[in-house]
CSV table of C-alpha atoms in Angstrom, one decimal:
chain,number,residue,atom,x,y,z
A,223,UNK,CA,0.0,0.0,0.0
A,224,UNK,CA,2.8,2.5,0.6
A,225,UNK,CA,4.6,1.6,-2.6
A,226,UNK,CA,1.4,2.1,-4.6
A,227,UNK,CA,0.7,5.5,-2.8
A,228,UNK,CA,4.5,6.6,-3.8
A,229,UNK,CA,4.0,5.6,-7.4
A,230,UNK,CA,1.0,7.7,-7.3
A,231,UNK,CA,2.7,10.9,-5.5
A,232,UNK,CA,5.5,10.0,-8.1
A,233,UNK,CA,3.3,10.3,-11.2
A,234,UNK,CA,1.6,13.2,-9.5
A,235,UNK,CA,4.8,15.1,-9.5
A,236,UNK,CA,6.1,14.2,-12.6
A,237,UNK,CA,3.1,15.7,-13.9
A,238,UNK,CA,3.1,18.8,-12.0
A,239,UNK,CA,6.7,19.3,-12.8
A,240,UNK,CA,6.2,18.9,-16.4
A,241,UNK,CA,3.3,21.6,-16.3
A,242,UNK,CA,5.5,23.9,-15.1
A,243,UNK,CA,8.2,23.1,-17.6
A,244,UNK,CA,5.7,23.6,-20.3
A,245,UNK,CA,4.1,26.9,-18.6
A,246,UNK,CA,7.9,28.1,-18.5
A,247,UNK,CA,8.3,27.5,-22.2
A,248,UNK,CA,4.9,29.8,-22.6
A,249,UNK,CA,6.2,32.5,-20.5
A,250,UNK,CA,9.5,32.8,-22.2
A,251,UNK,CA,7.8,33.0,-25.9
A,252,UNK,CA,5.0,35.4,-24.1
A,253,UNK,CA,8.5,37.7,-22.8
A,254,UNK,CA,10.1,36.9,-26.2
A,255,UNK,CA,6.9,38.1,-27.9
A,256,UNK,CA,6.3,41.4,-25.6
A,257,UNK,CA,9.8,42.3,-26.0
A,258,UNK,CA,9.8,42.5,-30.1
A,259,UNK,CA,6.2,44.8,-29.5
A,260,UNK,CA,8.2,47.2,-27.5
A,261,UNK,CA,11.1,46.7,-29.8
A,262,UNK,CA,8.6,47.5,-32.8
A,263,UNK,CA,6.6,50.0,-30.9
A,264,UNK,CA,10.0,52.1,-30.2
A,265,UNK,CA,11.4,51.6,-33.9
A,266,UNK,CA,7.3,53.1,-35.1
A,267,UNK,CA,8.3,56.0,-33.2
A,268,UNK,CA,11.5,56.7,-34.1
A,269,UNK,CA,10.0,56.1,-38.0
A,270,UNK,CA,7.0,58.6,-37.1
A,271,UNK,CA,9.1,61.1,-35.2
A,272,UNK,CA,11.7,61.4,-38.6
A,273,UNK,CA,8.4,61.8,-40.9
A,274,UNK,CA,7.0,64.4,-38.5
A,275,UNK,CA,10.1,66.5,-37.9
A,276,UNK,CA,10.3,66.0,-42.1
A,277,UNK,CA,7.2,67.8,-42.9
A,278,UNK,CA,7.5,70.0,-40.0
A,279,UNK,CA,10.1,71.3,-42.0
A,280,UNK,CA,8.5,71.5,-45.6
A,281,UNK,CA,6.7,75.1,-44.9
A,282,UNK,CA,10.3,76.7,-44.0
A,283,UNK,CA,11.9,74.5,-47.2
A,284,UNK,CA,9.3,75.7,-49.3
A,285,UNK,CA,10.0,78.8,-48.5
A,286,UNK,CA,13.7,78.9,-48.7
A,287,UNK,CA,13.0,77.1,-52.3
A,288,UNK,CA,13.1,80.3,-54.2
A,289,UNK,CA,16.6,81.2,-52.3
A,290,UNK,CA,18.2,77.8,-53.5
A,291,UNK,CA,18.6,76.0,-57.0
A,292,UNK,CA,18.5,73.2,-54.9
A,293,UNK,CA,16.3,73.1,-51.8
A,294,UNK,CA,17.3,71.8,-48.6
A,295,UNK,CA,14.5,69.4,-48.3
A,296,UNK,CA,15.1,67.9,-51.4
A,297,UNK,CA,18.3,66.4,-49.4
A,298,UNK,CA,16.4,66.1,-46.1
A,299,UNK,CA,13.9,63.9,-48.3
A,300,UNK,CA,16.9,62.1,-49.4
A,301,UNK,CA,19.0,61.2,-46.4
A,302,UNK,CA,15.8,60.0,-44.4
A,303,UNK,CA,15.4,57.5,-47.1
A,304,UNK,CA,18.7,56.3,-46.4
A,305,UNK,CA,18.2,56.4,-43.1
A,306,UNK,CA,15.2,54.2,-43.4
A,307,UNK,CA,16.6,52.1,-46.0
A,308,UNK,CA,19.7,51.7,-44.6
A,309,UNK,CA,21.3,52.1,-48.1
A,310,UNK,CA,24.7,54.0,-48.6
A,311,UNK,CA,22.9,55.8,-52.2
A,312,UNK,CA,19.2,56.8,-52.6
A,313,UNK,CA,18.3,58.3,-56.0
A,314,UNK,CA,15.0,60.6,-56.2
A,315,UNK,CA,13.8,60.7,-59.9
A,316,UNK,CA,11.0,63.5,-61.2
A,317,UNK,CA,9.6,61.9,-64.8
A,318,UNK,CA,7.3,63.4,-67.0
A,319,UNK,CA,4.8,61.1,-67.7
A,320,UNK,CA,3.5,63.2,-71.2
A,321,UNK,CA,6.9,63.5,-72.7
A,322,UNK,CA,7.9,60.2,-70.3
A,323,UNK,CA,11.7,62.4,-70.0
A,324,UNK,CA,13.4,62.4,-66.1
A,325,UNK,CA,12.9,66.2,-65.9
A,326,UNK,CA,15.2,66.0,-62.3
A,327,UNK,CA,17.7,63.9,-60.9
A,328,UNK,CA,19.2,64.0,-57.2
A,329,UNK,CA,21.1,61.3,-55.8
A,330,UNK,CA,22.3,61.2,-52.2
A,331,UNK,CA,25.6,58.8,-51.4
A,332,UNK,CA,28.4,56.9,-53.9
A,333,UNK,CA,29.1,53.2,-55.2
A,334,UNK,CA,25.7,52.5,-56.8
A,335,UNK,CA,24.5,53.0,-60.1
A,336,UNK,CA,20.8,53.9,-60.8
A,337,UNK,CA,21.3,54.5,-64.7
A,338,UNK,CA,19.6,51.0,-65.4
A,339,UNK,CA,16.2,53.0,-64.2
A,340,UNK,CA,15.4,55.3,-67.2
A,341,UNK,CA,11.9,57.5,-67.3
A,342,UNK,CA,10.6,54.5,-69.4
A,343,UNK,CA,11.5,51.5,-67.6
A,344,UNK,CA,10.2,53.0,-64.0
A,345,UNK,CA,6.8,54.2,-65.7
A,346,UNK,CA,6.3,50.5,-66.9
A,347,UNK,CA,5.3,49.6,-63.6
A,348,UNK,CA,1.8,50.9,-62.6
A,349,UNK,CA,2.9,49.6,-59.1
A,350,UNK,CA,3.4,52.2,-56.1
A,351,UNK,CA,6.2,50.3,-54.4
A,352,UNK,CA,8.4,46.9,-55.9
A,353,UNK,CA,11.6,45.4,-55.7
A,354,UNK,CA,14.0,44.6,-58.5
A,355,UNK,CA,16.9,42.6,-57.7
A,356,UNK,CA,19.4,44.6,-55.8
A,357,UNK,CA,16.9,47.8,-55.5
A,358,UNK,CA,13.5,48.6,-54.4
A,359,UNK,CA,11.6,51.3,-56.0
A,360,UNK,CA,8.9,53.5,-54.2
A,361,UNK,CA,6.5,55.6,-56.6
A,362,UNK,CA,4.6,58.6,-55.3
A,363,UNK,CA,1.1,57.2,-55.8
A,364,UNK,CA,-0.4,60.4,-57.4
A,365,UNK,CA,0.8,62.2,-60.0
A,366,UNK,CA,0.8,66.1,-60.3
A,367,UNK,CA,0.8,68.0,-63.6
A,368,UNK,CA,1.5,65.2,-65.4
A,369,UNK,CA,5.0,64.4,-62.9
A,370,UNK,CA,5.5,61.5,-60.5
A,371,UNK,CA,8.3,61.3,-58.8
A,372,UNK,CA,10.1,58.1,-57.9
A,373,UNK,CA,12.6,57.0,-54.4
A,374,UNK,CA,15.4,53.9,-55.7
A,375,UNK,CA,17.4,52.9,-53.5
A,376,UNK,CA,19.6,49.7,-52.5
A,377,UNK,CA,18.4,46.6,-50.9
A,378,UNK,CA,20.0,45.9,-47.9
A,379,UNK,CA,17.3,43.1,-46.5
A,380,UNK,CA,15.4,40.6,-48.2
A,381,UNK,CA,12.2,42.2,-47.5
A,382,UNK,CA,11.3,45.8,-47.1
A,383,UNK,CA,8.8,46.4,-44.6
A,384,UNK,CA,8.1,50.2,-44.7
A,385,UNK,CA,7.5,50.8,-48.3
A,386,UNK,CA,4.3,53.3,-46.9
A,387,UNK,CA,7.4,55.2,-45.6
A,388,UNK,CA,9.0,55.7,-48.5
A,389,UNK,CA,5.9,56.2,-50.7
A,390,UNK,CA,5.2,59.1,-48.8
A,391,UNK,CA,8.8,60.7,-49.3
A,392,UNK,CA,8.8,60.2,-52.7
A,393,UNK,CA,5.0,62.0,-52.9
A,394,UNK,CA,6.5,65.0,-50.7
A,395,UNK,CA,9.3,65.4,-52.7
A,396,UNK,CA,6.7,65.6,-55.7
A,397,UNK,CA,4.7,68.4,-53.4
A,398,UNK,CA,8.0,70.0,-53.4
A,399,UNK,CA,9.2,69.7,-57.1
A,400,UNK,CA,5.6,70.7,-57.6
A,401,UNK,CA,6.0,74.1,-55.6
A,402,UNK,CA,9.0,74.9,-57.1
A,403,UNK,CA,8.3,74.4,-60.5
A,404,UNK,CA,4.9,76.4,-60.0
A,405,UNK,CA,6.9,79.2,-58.3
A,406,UNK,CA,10.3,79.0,-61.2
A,407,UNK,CA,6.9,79.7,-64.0
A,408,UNK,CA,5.6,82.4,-61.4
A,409,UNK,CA,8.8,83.9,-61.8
A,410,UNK,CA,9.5,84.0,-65.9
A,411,UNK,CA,5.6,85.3,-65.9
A,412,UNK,CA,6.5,88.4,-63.6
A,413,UNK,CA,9.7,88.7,-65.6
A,414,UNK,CA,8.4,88.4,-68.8
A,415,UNK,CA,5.5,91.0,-67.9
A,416,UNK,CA,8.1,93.9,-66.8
């Protein structure tokens, strides 16, 4: 009888031990799990803080524009991209989509070569955002005035995961070619009419 009852206190702790084992197991993946939110959490607001501070900006770049051939937030747009790309070269691309020309170019960094991506071949895509091989390509997903403007930049992951991001850099910098090119034919109008 006392045997017996030790095989069933046994059994009775092997199984209670093993529950714990397995709620161990849950409450490390649980940790592991919470700890990649607050990981992904702080990296959102990082991301959100950079895009806010970035068109905080755009009223005072705009308004410098007419100072500058180029403005500063052209290059702002520029090196946030490779900030969030983690790329070492990010090329911004303004095409005509009438005369389907690049009527601007502006490429921040050295080493990679974007000449592959001609007016043509980016406006074959009616996508907003894809990847080609070694690049990914981010497309503002409006046009204005017959321009859209287009972010390429370097792969450095096998997936990109913010491609929202960078579809809304490339459509602010098509706000601010947009601005600028409204305010250059401003000019030769006031010009012309003196």
């Amino acid at each position: 009888l006392g045997f017996a009852l030790y095989l069933i206190k046994e059994k009775a702790l092997l199984r209670i031990f093993q529950e714990k084992l397995h709620l161990q197991k849950q409450a490390n993946v649980i940790t592991k799990d919470l700890s990649d939110s607050y990981s992904y959490i702080g990296e959102m607001n990082r991301k959100f803080d950079i895009v806010k501070e970035l068109i905080f900006r755009l009223p005072k770049d705009t308004a410098d524009t007419s100072r500058q051939k180029q403005p500063e937030s052209f290059q702002s747009i520029l090196e946030v991209a490779k900030l969030f790309s983690k790329s070492d070269t990010v090329s911004l691309r303004f095409i005509n989509t009438k005369t389907k020309s690049i009527e601007k170019v502006l490429e921040n960094g050295q080493g990679t070569s974007f000449d592959r991506f001609d007016a043509r071949t980016l406006l074959l895509s009616k996508k907003t955002f894809w990847e080609e091989e070694d690049f990914a390509i981010a497309r503002s997903p409006l046009q204005a005035k017959g321009m859209v403007a287009y972010v390429i930049f370097g792969k450095t992951s096998n997936h990109i995961e913010d491609a929202d991001i960078f579809k809304i850099l490339a459509s602010q910098a098509l706000l601010l070619f947009s601005l600028d090119h409204s305010g250059k034919k401003a000019e030769k109008s006031v010009l012309v009419n003196k």
